[in-house]
Coordinates of C-alpha atoms (C1' of nucleotides) in Angstrom, one line a residue:
Chain A
X1 CA 16.1 -33.9 14.7
X2 CA 12.5 -34.1 15.6
X3 CA 13.1 -31.8 18.6
X4 CA 15.0 -29.3 16.4
X5 CA 12.2 -29.3 13.8
X6 CA 9.7 -28.6 16.6
X7 CA 11.7 -25.6 17.8
X8 CA 12.1 -24.3 14.3
X9 CA 8.4 -24.4 13.5
X10 CA 7.5 -22.8 16.8
X11 CA 10.0 -20.0 16.4
X12 CA 8.9 -19.5 12.8
X13 CA 5.3 -18.9 13.9
X14 CA 6.5 -16.5 16.5
X15 CA 8.6 -14.5 14.0
X16 CA 5.7 -14.5 11.6
X17 CA 3.4 -13.1 14.2
X18 CA 5.7 -10.2 15.2
X19 CA 6.9 -9.4 11.7
X20 CA 3.3 -9.5 10.5
X21 CA 2.2 -7.0 13.0
X22 CA 5.0 -4.6 12.0
X23 CA 4.4 -5.1 8.3
X24 CA 0.7 -4.5 8.6
X25 CA 1.2 -1.3 10.6
X26 CA 4.1 0.2 8.6
X27 CA 3.7 -1.4 5.2
X28 CA 5.8 -4.3 3.8
X29 CA 7.8 -2.5 1.1
X30 CA 8.2 0.5 3.3
X31 CA 9.7 -1.5 6.2
X32 CA 13.3 -2.8 6.2
X33 CA 14.3 -6.3 7.2
X34 CA 16.1 -4.9 10.2
X35 CA 13.0 -3.3 11.5
X36 CA 10.9 -6.4 10.9
X37 CA 13.6 -8.5 12.8
X38 CA 13.9 -6.0 15.6
X39 CA 10.2 -6.1 16.2
X40 CA 10.4 -9.8 16.6
X41 CA 13.4 -9.5 19.0
X42 CA 16.0 -11.0 16.6
X43 CA 18.4 -9.7 14.0
X44 CA 18.1 -9.9 10.3
X45 CA 20.2 -13.0 10.1
X46 CA 17.5 -15.0 11.9
X47 CA 14.9 -13.9 9.4
X48 CA 17.0 -14.9 6.5
X49 CA 17.7 -18.3 8.1
X50 CA 13.9 -18.8 8.3
X51 CA 12.6 -17.2 5.1
X52 CA 15.5 -16.9 2.7
X53 CA 14.7 -13.5 1.5
X54 CA 12.3 -10.6 2.0
X55 CA 10.1 -11.9 -0.7
X56 CA 10.0 -15.3 1.1
X57 CA 8.9 -13.6 4.3
X58 CA 6.0 -11.9 2.5
X59 CA 4.9 -15.2 1.1
X60 CA 4.9 -16.8 4.5
X61 CA 3.2 -13.7 6.0
X62 CA 0.3 -13.9 3.4
X63 CA -0.4 -17.6 4.2
X64 CA -0.2 -17.1 7.9
X65 CA -2.3 -14.0 8.1
X66 CA -5.0 -15.2 5.7
X67 CA -5.4 -18.5 7.4
X68 CA -5.9 -16.6 10.6
X69 CA -8.6 -14.4 9.0
X70 CA -10.3 -17.4 7.5
X71 CA -10.4 -19.1 10.8
X72 CA -12.2 -16.1 12.2
X73 CA -14.8 -16.1 9.5
X74 CA -15.4 -19.8 9.9
X75 CA -16.8 -19.6 13.4
X76 CA -20.4 -19.9 14.4
X77 CA -21.5 -22.3 11.6
X78 CA -25.0 -22.6 13.0
X79 CA -26.0 -18.9 12.5
X80 CA -28.3 -17.8 9.7
X81 CA -26.7 -16.0 6.8
X82 CA -28.1 -12.6 7.7
X83 CA -27.1 -12.9 11.3
X84 CA -23.6 -14.0 10.4
X85 CA -23.2 -11.2 8.0
X86 CA -24.4 -8.6 10.4
X87 CA -22.1 -9.8 13.1
X88 CA -19.1 -10.0 10.8
X89 CA -19.7 -6.5 9.4
X90 CA -19.8 -5.2 13.0
X91 CA -16.7 -7.0 14.0
X92 CA -14.6 -6.2 10.9
X93 CA -15.9 -2.6 10.4
X94 CA -15.1 -1.5 14.0
X95 CA -13.2 1.4 15.4
X96 CA -10.6 -1.0 16.9
X97 CA -9.9 -2.4 13.5
X98 CA -9.3 1.1 12.1
X99 CA -7.0 2.0 14.9
X100 CA -5.0 -1.2 15.2
X101 CA -4.0 -2.4 11.8
X102 CA -1.2 -4.4 13.5
X103 CA -3.9 -6.6 15.1
X104 CA -6.2 -6.7 12.1
X105 CA -6.7 -8.2 8.7
X106 CA -3.8 -8.4 6.2
X107 CA -5.8 -7.2 3.2
X108 CA -6.5 -3.5 3.9
X109 CA -2.9 -3.1 5.1
X110 CA -0.9 -5.1 2.5
X111 CA -3.1 -5.9 -0.5
X112 CA -1.4 -3.0 -2.4
X113 CA 2.0 -4.4 -1.5
X114 CA 0.9 -7.9 -2.7
X115 CA -0.4 -6.4 -6.0
X116 CA 3.2 -5.2 -6.7
X117 CA 4.8 -8.4 -5.6
X118 CA 6.0 -11.3 -7.9
X119 CA 3.5 -13.6 -9.3
X120 CA 4.4 -16.4 -6.8
X121 CA 3.2 -14.1 -4.0
X122 CA 0.0 -13.2 -5.8
X123 CA -0.7 -16.9 -6.4
X124 CA -0.4 -17.6 -2.7
X125 CA -2.8 -14.7 -1.9
X126 CA -5.2 -15.8 -4.6
X127 CA -5.4 -19.3 -3.2
X128 CA -6.1 -18.0 0.3
X129 CA -8.6 -15.4 -0.9
X130 CA -10.4 -17.9 -3.1
X131 CA -10.8 -20.3 -0.1
X132 CA -12.2 -17.5 2.0
X133 CA -14.6 -16.5 -0.7
X134 CA -15.7 -20.1 -1.2
X135 CA -16.3 -20.5 2.5
X136 CA -18.3 -17.3 2.7
X137 CA -20.2 -18.2 -0.5
X138 CA -21.3 -21.5 1.0
X139 CA -22.6 -19.7 4.1
X140 CA -24.4 -17.0 2.1
X141 CA -25.6 -19.3 -0.6
X142 CA -24.3 -16.9 -3.3
X143 CA -20.8 -16.6 -4.9
X144 CA -21.2 -13.1 -6.1
X145 CA -22.5 -11.9 -2.7
X146 CA -19.3 -13.3 -1.1
X147 CA -17.1 -11.3 -3.4
X148 CA -19.2 -8.2 -2.7
X149 CA -18.9 -8.8 1.0
X150 CA -15.1 -9.1 0.8
X151 CA -14.8 -6.1 -1.5
X152 CA -16.9 -3.9 0.6
X153 CA -15.3 -4.6 4.0
X154 CA -11.7 -4.3 2.6
X155 CA -12.6 -1.1 0.7
X156 CA -14.3 0.5 3.7
X157 CA -11.3 -0.3 5.9
X158 CA -8.8 1.0 3.4
X159 CA -10.8 4.3 3.0
X160 CA -11.5 4.7 6.8
X161 CA -7.8 4.4 7.6
X162 CA -6.8 6.9 5.0
X163 CA -9.0 9.8 6.3
X164 CA -7.9 12.0 9.2
X165 CA -11.0 12.5 11.3
X166 CA -12.8 10.0 13.5
X167 CA -16.1 11.5 12.3
X168 CA -15.6 10.6 8.7
X169 CA -14.1 7.3 9.6
X170 CA -17.3 6.5 11.6
X171 CA -19.4 7.6 8.7
X172 CA -17.7 5.2 6.4
X173 CA -17.9 2.3 8.9
X174 CA -21.5 3.0 9.7
X175 CA -22.7 3.3 6.1
X176 CA -21.1 -0.1 5.3
X177 CA -22.4 -1.9 8.4
X178 CA -26.0 -1.3 7.3
X179 CA -27.5 -3.4 4.5
X180 CA -28.1 -1.9 1.2
X181 CA -26.7 -1.6 -2.3
X182 CA -28.6 -1.2 -5.5
Chain B
X1 CA 6.6 37.4 -13.0
X2 CA 3.3 36.5 -14.4
X3 CA 5.0 34.6 -17.1
X4 CA 7.2 32.8 -14.7
X5 CA 4.3 31.8 -12.5
X6 CA 2.5 30.5 -15.6
X7 CA 5.5 28.3 -16.5
X8 CA 5.8 27.1 -12.9
X9 CA 2.2 26.1 -12.7
X10 CA 2.3 24.3 -16.0
X11 CA 5.5 22.5 -15.2
X12 CA 4.1 21.5 -11.9
X13 CA 1.0 19.9 -13.4
X14 CA 3.3 18.1 -15.8
X15 CA 5.5 16.7 -13.0
X16 CA 2.4 15.7 -11.0
X17 CA 1.0 13.8 -13.9
X18 CA 4.2 11.8 -14.5
X19 CA 5.2 11.3 -10.9
X20 CA 1.6 10.3 -10.1
X21 CA 1.7 7.6 -12.8
X22 CA 4.9 6.1 -11.3
X23 CA 3.7 6.4 -7.7
X24 CA 0.4 4.6 -8.6
X25 CA 2.2 1.8 -10.4
X26 CA 5.1 1.2 -8.0
X27 CA 3.8 2.6 -4.7
X28 CA 4.7 5.9 -3.1
X29 CA 6.7 4.8 -0.1
X30 CA 8.4 2.1 -2.2
X31 CA 9.6 4.5 -4.9
X32 CA 12.5 6.9 -4.4
X33 CA 12.5 10.6 -5.3
X34 CA 15.1 9.9 -8.0
X35 CA 12.8 7.4 -9.7
X36 CA 9.8 9.7 -9.5
X37 CA 11.9 12.5 -11.0
X38 CA 13.4 10.4 -13.7
X39 CA 9.9 9.2 -14.8
X40 CA 9.0 12.9 -15.2
X41 CA 12.2 13.6 -17.2
X42 CA 13.9 15.7 -14.5
X43 CA 16.2 15.2 -11.6
X44 CA 15.4 15.2 -7.9
X45 CA 16.4 18.9 -7.6
X46 CA 13.4 19.9 -9.8
X47 CA 11.0 17.9 -7.6
X48 CA 12.3 19.5 -4.4
X49 CA 12.1 23.0 -6.0
X50 CA 8.4 22.4 -6.7
X51 CA 7.2 20.4 -3.7
X52 CA 9.8 20.9 -1.0
X53 CA 9.9 17.3 0.3
X54 CA 8.7 13.9 -0.6
X55 CA 5.7 14.4 1.8
X56 CA 4.9 17.6 0.0
X57 CA 4.8 15.8 -3.3
X58 CA 2.4 13.2 -1.9
X59 CA 0.1 16.0 -0.7
X60 CA 0.1 17.5 -4.2
X61 CA -0.4 14.1 -5.8
X62 CA -3.5 13.4 -3.6
X63 CA -5.2 16.7 -4.6
X64 CA -4.4 16.4 -8.2
X65 CA -5.4 12.7 -8.6
X66 CA -8.6 13.0 -6.6
X67 CA -9.7 16.1 -8.5
X68 CA -9.2 14.1 -11.7
X69 CA -11.3 11.2 -10.4
X70 CA -14.1 13.5 -9.1
X71 CA -14.2 15.2 -12.5
X72 CA -14.8 11.8 -14.1
X73 CA -17.6 10.9 -11.7
X74 CA -19.2 14.3 -12.3
X75 CA -20.0 13.7 -16.0
X76 CA -23.4 12.9 -17.4
X77 CA -25.5 14.7 -14.9
X78 CA -28.7 14.0 -16.8
X79 CA -28.6 10.2 -16.3
X80 CA -30.8 8.3 -13.9
X81 CA -29.1 7.1 -10.7
X82 CA -29.4 3.5 -11.7
X83 CA -28.0 4.1 -15.2
X84 CA -25.2 6.2 -13.8
X85 CA -24.2 3.6 -11.3
X86 CA -24.2 0.8 -13.8
X87 CA -22.1 2.8 -16.2
X88 CA -19.6 3.8 -13.5
X89 CA -19.3 0.3 -12.1
X90 CA -18.5 -1.0 -15.6
X91 CA -16.0 1.8 -16.2
X92 CA -14.2 1.5 -12.9
X93 CA -14.3 -2.2 -12.5
X94 CA -12.8 -2.9 -15.9
X95 CA -9.9 -5.1 -17.0
X96 CA -8.0 -2.0 -18.2
X97 CA -8.2 -0.5 -14.8
X98 CA -6.8 -3.6 -13.2
X99 CA -3.9 -3.8 -15.7
X100 CA -3.0 -0.1 -15.8
X101 CA -2.9 1.3 -12.3
X102 CA -0.7 4.1 -13.6
X103 CA -3.6 5.4 -15.6
X104 CA -6.2 4.7 -12.9
X105 CA -7.7 5.9 -9.7
X106 CA -5.4 6.9 -6.9
X107 CA -7.3 5.1 -4.1
X108 CA -6.7 1.4 -4.9
X109 CA -3.0 2.2 -5.5
X110 CA -2.1 4.6 -2.8
X111 CA -4.8 4.6 0.0
X112 CA -2.6 2.4 2.2
X113 CA 0.3 4.8 1.7
X114 CA -1.9 7.7 2.7
X115 CA -3.1 5.8 5.7
X116 CA 0.5 5.8 6.9
X117 CA 1.2 9.4 6.0
X118 CA 1.1 12.4 8.4
X119 CA -2.2 13.8 9.4
X120 CA -1.8 16.7 7.0
X121 CA -1.9 14.3 4.1
X122 CA -4.8 12.4 5.5
X123 CA -6.8 15.7 5.9
X124 CA -6.2 16.5 2.3
X125 CA -7.4 13.1 1.2
X126 CA -10.4 13.3 3.5
X127 CA -11.4 16.6 2.0
X128 CA -11.3 15.2 -1.5
X129 CA -13.0 12.0 -0.6
X130 CA -15.8 13.7 1.3
X131 CA -16.4 15.9 -1.8
X132 CA -16.6 12.9 -4.0
X133 CA -19.0 11.2 -1.6
X134 CA -21.2 14.3 -1.4
X135 CA -21.4 14.5 -5.1
X136 CA -22.2 10.9 -5.5
X137 CA -24.7 11.0 -2.7
X138 CA -26.5 13.9 -4.4
X139 CA -26.8 11.8 -7.5
X140 CA -27.9 8.7 -5.8
X141 CA -30.1 10.4 -3.3
X142 CA -28.5 8.5 -0.4
X143 CA -25.4 9.3 1.6
X144 CA -24.8 5.7 2.9
X145 CA -25.2 4.3 -0.6
X146 CA -22.5 6.7 -1.8
X147 CA -20.1 5.4 0.8
X148 CA -21.0 1.8 -0.1
X149 CA -20.4 2.5 -3.7
X150 CA -16.9 4.0 -3.0
X151 CA -16.0 1.2 -0.6
X152 CA -17.1 -1.5 -3.0
X153 CA -15.3 -0.3 -6.1
X154 CA -12.0 0.5 -4.2
X155 CA -12.1 -2.8 -2.4
X156 CA -12.8 -4.8 -5.5
X157 CA -10.0 -3.1 -7.4
X158 CA -7.6 -3.7 -4.5
X159 CA -8.4 -7.4 -4.4
X160 CA -8.5 -7.9 -8.1
X161 CA -5.0 -6.4 -8.5
X162 CA -3.6 -8.6 -5.7
X163 CA -4.6 -11.9 -7.2
X164 CA -2.5 -13.7 -9.9
X165 CA -5.0 -15.1 -12.4
X166 CA -7.1 -13.2 -14.9
X167 CA -9.9 -15.6 -14.1
X168 CA -10.2 -14.7 -10.5
X169 CA -9.7 -11.1 -11.3
X170 CA -12.7 -11.3 -13.6
X171 CA -14.7 -13.1 -11.0
X172 CA -14.2 -10.3 -8.6
X173 CA -14.9 -7.6 -11.1
X174 CA -18.0 -9.3 -12.5
X175 CA -19.5 -10.0 -9.1
X176 CA -19.1 -6.3 -8.1
X177 CA -20.5 -5.0 -11.4
X178 CA -23.9 -6.7 -10.8
X179 CA -26.3 -5.2 -8.3
X180 CA -26.9 -6.9 -5.1
X181 CA -25.9 -6.8 -1.4
X182 CA -28.0 -7.8 1.5
Chain C
dG1 C1' 14.1 26.3 -12.1
dT2 C1' 17.1 22.7 -12.8
dC3 C1' 21.4 20.6 -12.8
dT4 C1' 25.5 18.0 -10.5
dA5 C1' 27.7 16.7 -6.5
dT6 C1' 27.5 15.3 -2.2
dA7 C1' 26.2 14.1 2.8
dT8 C1' 24.3 10.8 5.9
dA9 C1' 21.3 7.0 6.7
dT10 C1' 19.3 2.8 5.5
dT11 C1' 18.3 -0.7 2.2
dG12 C1' 18.4 -6.2 1.0
dA13 C1' 21.7 -9.6 1.4
dT14 C1' 26.0 -12.5 2.5
dA15 C1' 30.0 -14.5 5.2
dG16 C1' 32.0 -16.3 9.1
dA17 C1' 32.1 -17.0 14.2
dC18 C1' 29.8 -19.4 17.8
Chain D
dG1 C1' 19.8 -20.9 14.4
dT2 C1' 21.4 -16.6 15.5
dC3 C1' 24.7 -13.1 15.9
dT4 C1' 28.1 -9.4 14.2
dA5 C1' 30.3 -7.3 10.5
dT6 C1' 30.1 -5.9 6.2
dC7 C1' 29.0 -5.2 1.1
dA8 C1' 27.1 -2.4 -2.8
dA9 C1' 23.1 0.0 -3.8
dT10 C1' 19.7 3.2 -2.8
dA11 C1' 17.2 6.5 0.4
dT12 C1' 15.9 11.7 1.4
dA13 C1' 17.7 15.9 1.4
dT14 C1' 20.9 20.0 0.8
dA15 C1' 24.5 23.2 -1.5
dG16 C1' 26.2 25.7 -5.1
dA17 C1' 26.8 26.4 -10.2
dC18 C1' 24.3 28.0 -14.1

DNA sequence: GTCTATATATTGATAGAC
DNA sequence: GTCTATCAATATATAGAC
């Protein structure tokens, strides 16, 4: 029993990682359960055994991916607010993040999917996002600034990925890495 | 001939308006051609006659919707940069815009779909977005600030729509309407 | 230019074997 | 827990009538 639970949990994490990569790259609504399962090396039956439905998979994906993002932002607690922000802007608004959505943050890839998902899913996302904002606000000493930081980085990544040329992508990234704002 | 062209153009605009509303509300990849056509009061055959393919419809949608957004931003050329920005932040980051994606800006709704579309589509979007940025930059007197403005409003709307509660939605909107940024 | 009918593929989900 | 097989529904797209 305990052994089985251990396996189940480990396998679940593994499926979430692989399905998450595929969903972030190709979109959640736009990708079928079969494709999500195939990317994780299983068939659809396995995904249904773990998550019950496609909606259930999205819920689990949101929790898993957002916890991962929050863990990244939580590092280096000794830094000054300005140094932390400069470093996080550089890390998040990077060329690699534009080019590899499958390895990146859930929000620029799937926030629009979440916005169209049932309320239960949006509550899960809200809980995770609020925690992230609270953690960042504590660091920066300002709640509004934390929301502005999150909005800016997500918006910049969304726009950069939607344009065709590397030049304009870099323009968007660079403009948002520098400080400013009226 | 001239009469027929006139009808065609008018009907095309009409189809774009209705299909655009449905696509913004329900997602482009997530919505079938039949649903897009039905929302416009026609059948799929009519959409194919006008746009050739689903991809062709998205291309036309991007042009049409972005030109509409640019026209909104272009109003009130006599205002001071600060007054213009304050007014545009209030207009864009409004409760109504969160609640009615079908009436709102294409970007928070469909940028993720565009990011996954063929390069031709992304080039069309890039052209429109670059024009918008240039127009805003001329007004604000700063190119980077124009990118930051666009990133911030798109990101804030994307996040606000993805959370469940009106309270957190309002938090995000309010924080991004006030000035600030490091 | 728009309709209906249709072709082929894929969707989310379930049942039963192992 | 995962597979294969299968369901009804829906996907994009095309053909031919009007």
